[in-house]
Short mmCIF file of C-alpha atoms in Angstrom, two decimals:
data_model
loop_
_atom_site.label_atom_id
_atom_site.label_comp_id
_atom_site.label_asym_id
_atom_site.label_seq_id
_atom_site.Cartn_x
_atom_site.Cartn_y
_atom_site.Cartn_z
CA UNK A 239 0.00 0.00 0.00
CA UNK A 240 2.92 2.40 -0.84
CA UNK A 241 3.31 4.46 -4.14
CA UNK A 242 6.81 3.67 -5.53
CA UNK A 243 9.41 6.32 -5.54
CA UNK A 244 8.67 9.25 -7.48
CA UNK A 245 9.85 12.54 -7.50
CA UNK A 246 7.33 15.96 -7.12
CA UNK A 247 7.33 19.42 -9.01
CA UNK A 248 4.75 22.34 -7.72
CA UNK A 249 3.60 24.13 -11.11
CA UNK A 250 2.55 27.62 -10.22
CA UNK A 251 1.93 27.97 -14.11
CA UNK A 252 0.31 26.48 -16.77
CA UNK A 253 3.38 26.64 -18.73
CA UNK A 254 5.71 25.40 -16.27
CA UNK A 255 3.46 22.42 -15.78
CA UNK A 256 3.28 21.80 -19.51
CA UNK A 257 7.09 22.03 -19.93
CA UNK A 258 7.71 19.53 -17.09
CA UNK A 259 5.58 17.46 -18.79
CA UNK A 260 7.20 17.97 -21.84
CA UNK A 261 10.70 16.95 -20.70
CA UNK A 262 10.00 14.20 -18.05
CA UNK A 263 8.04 12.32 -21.36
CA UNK A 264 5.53 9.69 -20.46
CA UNK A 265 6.29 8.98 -17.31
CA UNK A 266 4.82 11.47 -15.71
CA UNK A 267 1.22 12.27 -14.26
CA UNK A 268 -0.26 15.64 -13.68
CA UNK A 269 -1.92 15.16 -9.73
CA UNK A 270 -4.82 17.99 -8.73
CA UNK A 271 -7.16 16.75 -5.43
CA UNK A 272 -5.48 12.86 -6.27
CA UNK A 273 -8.90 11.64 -4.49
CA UNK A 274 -8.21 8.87 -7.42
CA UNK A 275 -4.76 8.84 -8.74
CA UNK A 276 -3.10 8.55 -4.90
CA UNK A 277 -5.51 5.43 -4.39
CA UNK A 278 -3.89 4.00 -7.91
CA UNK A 279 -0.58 5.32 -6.81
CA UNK A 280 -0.52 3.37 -3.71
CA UNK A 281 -2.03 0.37 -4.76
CA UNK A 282 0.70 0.36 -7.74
CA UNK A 283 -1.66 0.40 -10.37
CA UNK A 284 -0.10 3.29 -12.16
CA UNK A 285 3.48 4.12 -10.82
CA UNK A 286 5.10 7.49 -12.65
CA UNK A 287 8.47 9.14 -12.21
CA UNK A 288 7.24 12.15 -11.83
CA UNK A 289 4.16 13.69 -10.39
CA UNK A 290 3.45 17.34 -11.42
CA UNK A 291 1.10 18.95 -8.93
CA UNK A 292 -1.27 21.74 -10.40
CA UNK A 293 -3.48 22.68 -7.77
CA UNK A 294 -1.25 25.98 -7.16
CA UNK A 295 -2.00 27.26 -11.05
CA UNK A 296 -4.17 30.18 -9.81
CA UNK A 297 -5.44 30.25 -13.93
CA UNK A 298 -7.28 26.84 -13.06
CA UNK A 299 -9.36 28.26 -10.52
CA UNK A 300 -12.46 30.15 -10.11
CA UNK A 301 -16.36 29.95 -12.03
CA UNK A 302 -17.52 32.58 -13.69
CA UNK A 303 -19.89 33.49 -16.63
CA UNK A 304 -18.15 33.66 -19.89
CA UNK A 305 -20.72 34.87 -23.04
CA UNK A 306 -23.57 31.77 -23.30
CA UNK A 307 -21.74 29.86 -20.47
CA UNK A 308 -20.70 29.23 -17.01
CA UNK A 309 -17.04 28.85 -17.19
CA UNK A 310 -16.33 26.12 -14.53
CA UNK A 311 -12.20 25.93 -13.55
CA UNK A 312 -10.83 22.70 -13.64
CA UNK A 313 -9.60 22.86 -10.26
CA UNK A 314 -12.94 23.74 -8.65
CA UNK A 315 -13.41 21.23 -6.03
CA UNK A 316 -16.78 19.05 -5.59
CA UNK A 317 -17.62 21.06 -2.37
CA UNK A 318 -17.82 24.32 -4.30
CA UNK A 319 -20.44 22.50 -6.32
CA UNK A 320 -22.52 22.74 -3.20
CA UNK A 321 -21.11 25.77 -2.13
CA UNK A 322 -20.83 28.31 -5.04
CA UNK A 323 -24.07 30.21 -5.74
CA UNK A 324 -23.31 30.53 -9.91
CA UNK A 325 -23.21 26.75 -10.24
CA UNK A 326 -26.37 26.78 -8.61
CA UNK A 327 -28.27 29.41 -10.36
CA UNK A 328 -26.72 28.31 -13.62
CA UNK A 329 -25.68 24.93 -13.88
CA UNK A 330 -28.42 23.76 -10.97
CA UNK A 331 -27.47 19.77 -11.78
CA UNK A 332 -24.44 19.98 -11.22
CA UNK A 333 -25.32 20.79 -7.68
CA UNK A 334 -28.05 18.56 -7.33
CA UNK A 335 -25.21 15.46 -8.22
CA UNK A 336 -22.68 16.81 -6.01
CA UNK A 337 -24.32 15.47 -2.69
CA UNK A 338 -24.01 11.98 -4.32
CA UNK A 339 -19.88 12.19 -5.19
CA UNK A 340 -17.95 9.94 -2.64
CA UNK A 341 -18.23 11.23 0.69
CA UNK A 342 -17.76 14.73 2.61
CA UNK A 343 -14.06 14.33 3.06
CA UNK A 344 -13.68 13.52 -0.42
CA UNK A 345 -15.46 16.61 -2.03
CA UNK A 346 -12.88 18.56 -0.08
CA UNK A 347 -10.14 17.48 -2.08
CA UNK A 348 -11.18 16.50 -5.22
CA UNK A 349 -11.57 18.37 -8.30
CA UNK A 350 -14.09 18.82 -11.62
CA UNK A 351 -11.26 19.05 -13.79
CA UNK A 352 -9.85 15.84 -12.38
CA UNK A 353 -13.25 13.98 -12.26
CA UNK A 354 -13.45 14.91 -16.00
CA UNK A 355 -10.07 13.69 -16.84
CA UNK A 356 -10.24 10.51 -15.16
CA UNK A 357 -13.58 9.66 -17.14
CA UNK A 358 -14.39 6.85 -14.64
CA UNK A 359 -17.98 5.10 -16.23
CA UNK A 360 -19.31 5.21 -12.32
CA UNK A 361 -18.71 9.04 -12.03
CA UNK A 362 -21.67 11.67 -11.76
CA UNK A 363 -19.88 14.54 -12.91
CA UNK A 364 -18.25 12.95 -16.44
CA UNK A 365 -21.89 11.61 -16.98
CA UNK A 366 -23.14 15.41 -16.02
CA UNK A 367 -20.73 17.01 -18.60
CA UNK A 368 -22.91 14.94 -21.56
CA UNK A 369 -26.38 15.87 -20.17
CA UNK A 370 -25.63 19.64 -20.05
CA UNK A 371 -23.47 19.60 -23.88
CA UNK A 372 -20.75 21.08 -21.78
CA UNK A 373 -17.54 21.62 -23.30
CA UNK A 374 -13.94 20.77 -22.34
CA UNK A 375 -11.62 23.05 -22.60
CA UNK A 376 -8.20 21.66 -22.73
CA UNK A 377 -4.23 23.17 -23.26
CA UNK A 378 -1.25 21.00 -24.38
CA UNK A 379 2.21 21.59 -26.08
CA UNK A 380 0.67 22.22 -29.31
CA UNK A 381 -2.06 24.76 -28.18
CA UNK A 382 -5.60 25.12 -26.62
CA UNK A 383 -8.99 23.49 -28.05
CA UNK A 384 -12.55 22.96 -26.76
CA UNK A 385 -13.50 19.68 -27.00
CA UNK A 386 -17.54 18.72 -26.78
CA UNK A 387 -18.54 16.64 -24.21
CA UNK A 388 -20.20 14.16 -26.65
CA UNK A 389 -16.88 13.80 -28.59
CA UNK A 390 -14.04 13.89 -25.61
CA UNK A 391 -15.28 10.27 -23.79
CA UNK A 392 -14.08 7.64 -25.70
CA UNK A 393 -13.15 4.65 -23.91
CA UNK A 394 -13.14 3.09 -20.22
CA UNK A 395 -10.62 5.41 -18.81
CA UNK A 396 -9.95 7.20 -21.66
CA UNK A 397 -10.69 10.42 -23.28
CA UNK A 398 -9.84 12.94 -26.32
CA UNK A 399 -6.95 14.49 -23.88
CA UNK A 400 -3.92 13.66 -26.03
CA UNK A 401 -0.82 12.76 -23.81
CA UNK A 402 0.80 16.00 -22.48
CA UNK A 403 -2.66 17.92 -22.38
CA UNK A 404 -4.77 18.98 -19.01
CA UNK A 405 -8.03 20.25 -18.81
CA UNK A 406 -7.97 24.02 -17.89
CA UNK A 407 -12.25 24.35 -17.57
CA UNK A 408 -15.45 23.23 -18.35
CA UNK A 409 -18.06 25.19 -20.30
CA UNK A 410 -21.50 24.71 -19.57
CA UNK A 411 -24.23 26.59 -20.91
CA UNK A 412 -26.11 28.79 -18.79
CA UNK A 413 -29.74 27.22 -17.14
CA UNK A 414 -32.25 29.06 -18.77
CA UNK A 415 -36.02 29.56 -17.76
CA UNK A 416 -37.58 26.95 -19.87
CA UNK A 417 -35.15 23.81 -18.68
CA UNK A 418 -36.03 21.51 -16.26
CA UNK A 419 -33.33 19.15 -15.00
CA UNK A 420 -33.55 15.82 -12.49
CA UNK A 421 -30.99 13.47 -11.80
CA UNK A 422 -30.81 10.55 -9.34
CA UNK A 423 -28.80 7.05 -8.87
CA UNK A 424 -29.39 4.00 -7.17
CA UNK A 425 -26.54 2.59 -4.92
CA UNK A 426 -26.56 -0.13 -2.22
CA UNK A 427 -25.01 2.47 0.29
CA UNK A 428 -25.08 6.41 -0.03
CA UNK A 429 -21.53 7.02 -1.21
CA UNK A 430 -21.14 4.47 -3.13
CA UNK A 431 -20.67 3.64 -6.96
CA UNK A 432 -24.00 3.76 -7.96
CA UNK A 433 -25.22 0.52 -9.19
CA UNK A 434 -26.95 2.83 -12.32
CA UNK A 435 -27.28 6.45 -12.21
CA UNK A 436 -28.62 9.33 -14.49
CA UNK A 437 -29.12 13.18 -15.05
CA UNK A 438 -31.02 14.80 -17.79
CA UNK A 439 -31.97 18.16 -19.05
CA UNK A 440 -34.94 19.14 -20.80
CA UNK A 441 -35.98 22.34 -23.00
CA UNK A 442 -39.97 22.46 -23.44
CA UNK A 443 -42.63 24.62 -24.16
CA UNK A 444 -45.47 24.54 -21.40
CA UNK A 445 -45.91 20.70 -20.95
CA UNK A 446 -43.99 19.72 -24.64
CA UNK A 447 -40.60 18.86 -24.85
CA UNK A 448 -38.82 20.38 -27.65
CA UNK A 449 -35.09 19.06 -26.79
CA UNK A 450 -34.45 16.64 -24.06
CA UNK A 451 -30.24 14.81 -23.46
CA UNK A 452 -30.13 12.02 -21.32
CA UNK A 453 -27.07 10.53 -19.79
CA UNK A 454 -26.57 7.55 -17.49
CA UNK A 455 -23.62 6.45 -15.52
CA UNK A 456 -22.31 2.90 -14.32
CA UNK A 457 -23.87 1.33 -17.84
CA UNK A 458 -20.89 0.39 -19.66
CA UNK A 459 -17.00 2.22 -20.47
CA UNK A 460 -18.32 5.64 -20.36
CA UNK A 461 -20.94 7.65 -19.34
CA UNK A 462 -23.37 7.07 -21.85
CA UNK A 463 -26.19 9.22 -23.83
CA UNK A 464 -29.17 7.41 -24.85
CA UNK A 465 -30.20 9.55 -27.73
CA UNK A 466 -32.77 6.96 -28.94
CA UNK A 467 -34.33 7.24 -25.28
CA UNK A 468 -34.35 10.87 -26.01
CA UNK A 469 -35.91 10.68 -29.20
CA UNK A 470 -39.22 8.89 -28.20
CA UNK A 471 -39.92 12.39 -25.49
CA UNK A 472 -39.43 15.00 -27.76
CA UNK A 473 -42.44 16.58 -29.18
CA UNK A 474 -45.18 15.46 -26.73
CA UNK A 475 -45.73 15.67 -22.66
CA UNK A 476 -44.37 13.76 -20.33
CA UNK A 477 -47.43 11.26 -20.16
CA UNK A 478 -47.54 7.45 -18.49
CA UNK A 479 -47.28 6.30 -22.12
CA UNK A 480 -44.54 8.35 -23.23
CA UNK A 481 -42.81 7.48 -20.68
CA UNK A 482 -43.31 3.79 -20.99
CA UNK A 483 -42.14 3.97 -24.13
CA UNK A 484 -39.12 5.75 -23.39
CA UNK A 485 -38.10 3.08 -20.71
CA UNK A 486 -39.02 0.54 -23.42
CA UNK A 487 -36.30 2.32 -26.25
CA UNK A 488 -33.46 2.15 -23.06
CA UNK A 489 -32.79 -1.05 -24.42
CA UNK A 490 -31.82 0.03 -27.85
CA UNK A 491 -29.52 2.32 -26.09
CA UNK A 492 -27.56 0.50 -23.60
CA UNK A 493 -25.86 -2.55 -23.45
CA UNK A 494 -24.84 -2.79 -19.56
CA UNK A 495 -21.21 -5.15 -19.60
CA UNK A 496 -21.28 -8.83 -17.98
CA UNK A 497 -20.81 -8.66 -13.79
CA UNK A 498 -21.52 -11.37 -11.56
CA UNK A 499 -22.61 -8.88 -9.08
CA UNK A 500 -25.26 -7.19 -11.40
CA UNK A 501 -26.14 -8.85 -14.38
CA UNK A 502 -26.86 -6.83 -17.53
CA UNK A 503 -30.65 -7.66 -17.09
CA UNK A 504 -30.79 -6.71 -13.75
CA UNK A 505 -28.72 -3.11 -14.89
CA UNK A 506 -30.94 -2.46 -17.70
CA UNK A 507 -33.98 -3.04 -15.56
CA UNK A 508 -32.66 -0.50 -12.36
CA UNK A 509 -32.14 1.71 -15.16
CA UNK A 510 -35.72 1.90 -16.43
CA UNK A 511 -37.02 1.95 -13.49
CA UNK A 512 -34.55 4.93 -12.47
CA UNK A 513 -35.79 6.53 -15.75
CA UNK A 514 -39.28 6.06 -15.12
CA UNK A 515 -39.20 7.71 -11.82
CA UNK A 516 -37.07 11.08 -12.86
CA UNK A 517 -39.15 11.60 -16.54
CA UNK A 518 -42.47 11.18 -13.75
CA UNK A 519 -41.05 14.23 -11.82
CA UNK A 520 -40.06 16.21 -14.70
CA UNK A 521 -43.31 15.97 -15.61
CA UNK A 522 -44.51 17.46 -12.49
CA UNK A 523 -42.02 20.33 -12.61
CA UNK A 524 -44.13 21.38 -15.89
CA UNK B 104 10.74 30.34 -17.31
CA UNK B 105 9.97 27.10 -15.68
CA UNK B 106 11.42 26.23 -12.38
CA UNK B 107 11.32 22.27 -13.35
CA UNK B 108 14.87 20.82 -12.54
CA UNK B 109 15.48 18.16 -14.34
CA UNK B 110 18.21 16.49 -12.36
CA UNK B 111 15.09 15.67 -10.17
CA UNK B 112 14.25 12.68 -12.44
CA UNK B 113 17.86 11.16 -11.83
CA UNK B 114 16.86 11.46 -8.03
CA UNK B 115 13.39 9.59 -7.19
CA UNK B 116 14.17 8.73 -3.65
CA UNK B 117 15.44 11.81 -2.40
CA UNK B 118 13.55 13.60 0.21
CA UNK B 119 12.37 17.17 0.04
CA UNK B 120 11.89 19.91 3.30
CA UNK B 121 8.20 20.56 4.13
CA UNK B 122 6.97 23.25 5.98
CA UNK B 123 3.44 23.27 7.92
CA UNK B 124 1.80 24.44 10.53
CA UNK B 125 0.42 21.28 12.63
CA UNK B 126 -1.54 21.78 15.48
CA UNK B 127 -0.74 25.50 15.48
CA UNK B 128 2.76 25.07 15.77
CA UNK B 129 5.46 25.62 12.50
CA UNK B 130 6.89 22.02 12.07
CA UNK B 131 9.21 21.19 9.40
CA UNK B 132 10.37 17.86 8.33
CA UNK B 133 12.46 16.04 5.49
CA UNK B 134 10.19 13.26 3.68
CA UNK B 135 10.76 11.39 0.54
CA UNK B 136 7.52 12.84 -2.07
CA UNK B 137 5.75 9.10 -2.21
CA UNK B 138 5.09 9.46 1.85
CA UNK B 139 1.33 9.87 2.70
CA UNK B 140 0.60 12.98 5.22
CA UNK B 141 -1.13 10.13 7.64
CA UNK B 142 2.48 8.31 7.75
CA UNK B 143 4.40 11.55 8.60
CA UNK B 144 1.70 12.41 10.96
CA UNK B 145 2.01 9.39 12.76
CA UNK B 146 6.18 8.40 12.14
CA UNK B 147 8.22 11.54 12.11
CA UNK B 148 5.70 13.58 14.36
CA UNK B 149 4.01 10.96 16.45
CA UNK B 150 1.13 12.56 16.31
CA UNK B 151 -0.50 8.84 16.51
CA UNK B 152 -4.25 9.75 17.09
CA UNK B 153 -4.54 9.75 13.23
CA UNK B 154 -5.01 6.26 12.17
CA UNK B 155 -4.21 4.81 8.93
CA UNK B 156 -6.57 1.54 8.11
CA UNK B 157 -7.80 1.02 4.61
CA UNK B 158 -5.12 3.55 3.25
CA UNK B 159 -7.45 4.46 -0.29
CA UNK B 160 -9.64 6.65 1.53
CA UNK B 161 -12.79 4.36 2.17
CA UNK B 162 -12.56 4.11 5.85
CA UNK B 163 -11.96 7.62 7.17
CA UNK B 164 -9.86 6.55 10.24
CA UNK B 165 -7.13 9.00 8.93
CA UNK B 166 -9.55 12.51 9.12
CA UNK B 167 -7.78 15.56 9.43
CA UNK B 168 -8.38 19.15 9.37
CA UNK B 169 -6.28 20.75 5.90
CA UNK B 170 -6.78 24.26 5.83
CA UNK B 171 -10.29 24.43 8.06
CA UNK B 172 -11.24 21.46 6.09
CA UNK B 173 -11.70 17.64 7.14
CA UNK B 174 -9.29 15.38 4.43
CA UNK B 175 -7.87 11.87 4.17
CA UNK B 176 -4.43 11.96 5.24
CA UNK B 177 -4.14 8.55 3.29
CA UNK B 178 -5.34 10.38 0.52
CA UNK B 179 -2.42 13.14 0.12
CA UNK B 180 1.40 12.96 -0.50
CA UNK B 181 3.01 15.16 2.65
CA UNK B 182 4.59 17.24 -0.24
CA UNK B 183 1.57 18.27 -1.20
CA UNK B 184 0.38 20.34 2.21
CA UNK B 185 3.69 21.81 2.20
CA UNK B 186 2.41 25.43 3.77
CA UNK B 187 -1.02 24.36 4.85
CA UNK B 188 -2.45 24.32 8.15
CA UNK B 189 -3.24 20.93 9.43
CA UNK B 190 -5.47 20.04 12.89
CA UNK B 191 -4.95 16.41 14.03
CA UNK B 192 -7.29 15.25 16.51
CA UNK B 193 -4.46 15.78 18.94
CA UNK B 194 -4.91 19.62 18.08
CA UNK B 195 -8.83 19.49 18.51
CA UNK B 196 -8.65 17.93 21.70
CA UNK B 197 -5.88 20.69 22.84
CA UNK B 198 -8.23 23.56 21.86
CA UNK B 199 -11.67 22.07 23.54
CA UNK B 200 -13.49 22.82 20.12
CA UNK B 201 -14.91 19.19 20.44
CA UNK B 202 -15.11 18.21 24.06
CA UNK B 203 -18.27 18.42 24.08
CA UNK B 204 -18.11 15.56 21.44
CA UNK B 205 -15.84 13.56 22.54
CA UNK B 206 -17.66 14.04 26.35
CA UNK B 207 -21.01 12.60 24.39
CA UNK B 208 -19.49 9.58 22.61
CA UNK B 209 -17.95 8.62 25.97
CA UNK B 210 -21.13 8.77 28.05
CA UNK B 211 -23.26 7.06 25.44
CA UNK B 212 -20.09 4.05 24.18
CA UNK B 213 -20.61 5.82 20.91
CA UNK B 214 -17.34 3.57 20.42
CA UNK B 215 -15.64 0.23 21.84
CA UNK B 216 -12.22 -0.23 20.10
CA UNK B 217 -12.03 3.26 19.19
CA UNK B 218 -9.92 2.66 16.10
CA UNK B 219 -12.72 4.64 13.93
CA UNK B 220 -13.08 7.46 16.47
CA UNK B 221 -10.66 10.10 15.51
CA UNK B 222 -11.83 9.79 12.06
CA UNK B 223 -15.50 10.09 13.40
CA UNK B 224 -15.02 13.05 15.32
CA UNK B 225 -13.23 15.51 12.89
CA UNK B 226 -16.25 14.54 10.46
CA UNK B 227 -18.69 15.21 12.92
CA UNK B 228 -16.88 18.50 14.57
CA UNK B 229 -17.09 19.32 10.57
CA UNK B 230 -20.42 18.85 9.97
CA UNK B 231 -21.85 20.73 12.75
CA UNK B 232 -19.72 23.55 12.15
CA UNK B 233 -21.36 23.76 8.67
CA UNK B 234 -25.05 22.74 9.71
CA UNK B 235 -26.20 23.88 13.04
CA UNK B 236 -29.19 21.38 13.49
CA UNK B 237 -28.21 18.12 11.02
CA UNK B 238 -31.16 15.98 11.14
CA UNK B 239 -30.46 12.07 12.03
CA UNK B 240 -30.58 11.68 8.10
CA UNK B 241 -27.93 14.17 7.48
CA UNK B 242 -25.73 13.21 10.55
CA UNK B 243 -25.79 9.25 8.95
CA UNK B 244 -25.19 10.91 5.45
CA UNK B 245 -22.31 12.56 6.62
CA UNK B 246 -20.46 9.68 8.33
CA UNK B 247 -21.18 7.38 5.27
CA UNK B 248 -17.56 7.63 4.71
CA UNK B 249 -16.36 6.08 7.86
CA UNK B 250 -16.69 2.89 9.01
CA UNK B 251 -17.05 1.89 12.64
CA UNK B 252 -17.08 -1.78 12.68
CA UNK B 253 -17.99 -2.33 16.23
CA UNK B 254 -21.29 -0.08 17.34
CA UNK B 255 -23.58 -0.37 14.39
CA UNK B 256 -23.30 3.47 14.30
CA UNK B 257 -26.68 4.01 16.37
CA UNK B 258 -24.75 5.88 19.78
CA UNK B 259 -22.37 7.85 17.16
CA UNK B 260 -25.03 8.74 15.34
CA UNK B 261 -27.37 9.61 19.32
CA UNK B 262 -24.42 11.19 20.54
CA UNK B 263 -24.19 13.90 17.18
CA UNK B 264 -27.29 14.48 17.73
CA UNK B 265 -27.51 15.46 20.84
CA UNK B 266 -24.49 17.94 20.86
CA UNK B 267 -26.06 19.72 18.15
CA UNK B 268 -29.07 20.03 20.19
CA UNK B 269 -27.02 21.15 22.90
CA UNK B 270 -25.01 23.38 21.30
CA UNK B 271 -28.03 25.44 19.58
CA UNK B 272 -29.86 25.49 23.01
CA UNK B 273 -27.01 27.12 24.64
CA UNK B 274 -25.92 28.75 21.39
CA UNK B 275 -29.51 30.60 21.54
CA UNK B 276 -28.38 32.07 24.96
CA UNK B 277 -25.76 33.85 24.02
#
């Protein structure tokens, strides 16, 4: 349960931390609240030469509204979620996941930017990023880009970040008066992975829905939009038979992995019924 | 500019000088980067309350105040608090911000080996510093990060309560 010797550099730049990136090569790992990498560290699942600690790079920091959108800093912690009246007022579901992230102690230390960049399939916030069509904006040795949340997961673990690149924020445009947004999971213990999980924004017009985005979490190697889900809502109200039909189209959508512990049928049915229960208090909200 | 030194990657086990303020006094020590803060807590300043038991931050033995804030020690490399403040349950019993805590779990055996109570009580000295009057609900919510493995969490969770009922009855006097 000890990380193998590595050596530390404090970045108080961007640049610096890109350039020790650039000449330590491979081997090195950028750390921010390390609520995941020092876990990985010490059990030796991942065991760099270097770790290059950003959480001093006062340009990571801070939300604030930026044109269209609330510009979220990568190093804004999961307790600010809570905290920070702008992410409330404008990106409202990000602070109604942020009680269900790990535990108090956790939220503390860790970071959006981080949670983003890990991409873990059982996280809220990566799931979160797809719901709202937020947009990642990342810097590397070859420049800055903004990469759309529905293009930057692409794998179990593994994302559009190129090797050398961070995330410096998170783009996510502004709540406006005619959304409505829900999320909920279902885990064995509060704190937990959650066994299935879900958040989901919807545009509508009195009781219609004119643009709806779905995204679960814990259903396969990424969070995962079910666009085919999302299909079957828009254009009519939020009825008991529009929404049966939407938890009967989940299945076209997801295709939960093999697990002893819960079986894909089992996944695919905690989903629908997850589904069924959030779409009933959208409806409500109308 | 950059103010990375190469010559560090030629050097992985070397130890670097880290300056904090534990307990409200400066303390400086030399540690090699991979040690956790809950291992320098306990080995080179024998501040020993802290406990370290799962080590990947699922058990919350190892709670600790960084900066105001309640952390896993297991969780964090030393290097990294380099000019934070950190509050070990050591400190908190010095400064009688929890006594009244620690005075509750006693009378009601909100423990019986103790191993999880350190952990316990920087969560729960956090918590009602942040909500005056937790409901029973909140107060379990809180602790779902650490694990007591003796109790079945009913007196921690009793003896919360009632210093927060305490506290905002007297609270309301002054």
């Amino acid at each position: 349960m000890k990380a193998r010797a590595f050596s530390y550099f404090r970045a108080a730049t961007i640049d610096q931390a890109l350039d020790a990136r650039a000449r330590a090569g491979d081997d090195a790992r950028f750390i921010a609240g390390g609520q995941s990498l020092v876990p990985a560290l010490s059990l030796r699942l991942q065991a760099p030469r270097l770790l290059i600690d950003i959480t001093h790079i006062s340009e990571l920091r801070g939300v604030r509204r930026e044109g269209g959108y609330l510009r979220i800093g990568a190093l804004t912690r999961h307790c600010e979620m809570l905290s920070e009246p702008l992410i409330a007022e404008f990106a409202p579901l990000l602070h109604a996941a942020a009680p269900f992230v790990a535990h108090p102690a956790i939220r503390n230390r860790g970071t959006f930017g981080g949670s983003v960049a890990h991409a873990d399939p059982a996280s809220e916030f990566p799931a979160m990023t797809l719901a709202l069509g937020a947009e990642i904006e990342i810097i590397g040795p070859s420049g800055g880009r903004r990469v759309k949340a529905d293009d930057f997961f692409v794998d179990l673990f593994e994302t559009a970040l190129q090797p050398g690149e961070l995330i410096t924020a998170v783009f996510v445009p502004l709540f406006k008066a005619d959304q409505r947004f829900a999320f909920d999971e279902l885990a064995r213990r509060r704190g937990d992975y959650a066994l299935v999980g879900c958040g989901m924004l919807a545009t509508s017009t009195g009781e219609r829905i004119d643009d709806i985005r779905i995204s679960f979490f814990s259903v396969g190697n990424t969070p995962t939009r079910v666009k085919g889900t999302e299909a079957t809502l828009i254009g009519s109200s939020l009825g008991a038979e529009r929404i049966a039909a939407a938890q009967a189209a989940l299945e076209g959508d997801l295709a939960p992995p093999d697990s002893d512990e819960v079986p894909p049928a089992m996944r695919l049915h905690l989903a629908r019924v997850l589904l069924g229960r959030m779409l009933g208090r959208l409806g409500e909200r109308a | 500019m950059s103010g990375f030194d190469e010559s560090l990657l030629d050097d992985a086990d070397e130890t670097v000088r880290v300056r904090f303020v534990v307990n409200g006094r400066k303390v400086a020590c030399e540690v090699a980067p991979r040690e956790t803060l809950v291992d320098c807590l306990r080995n080179a300043l024998e501040l020993t309350g802290t406990h370290a038991g799962c080590e990947m931050g699922a058990c919350g033995a190892c709670l600790v105040q960084l900066d105001g804030q309640a952390v896993h020690a297991c969780l964090m490399f030393t290097v990294q608090a380099d000019g934070a403040r950190i509050d070990t349950i050591e400190g908190l019993t010095e400064s009688g911000v929890i006594a009244d805590l620690q005075a509750e779990f006693h009378r009601r055996n909100a423990l019986q080996c103790g191993f999880c109570t350190p952990g316990m009580l920087v969560n729960a000295h956090e918590l009602l510093s942040r909500v005056t009057q937790p409901s029973r609900e909140e107060i379990r919510d809180a602790l779902s990060g650490n694990y007591c493995r003796c109790t079945g969490y009913e007196a921690i969770v009793d003896a919360i309560d009632a210093v927060a009922k305490a506290r905002s009855e007297s609270g309301g006097a002054t």
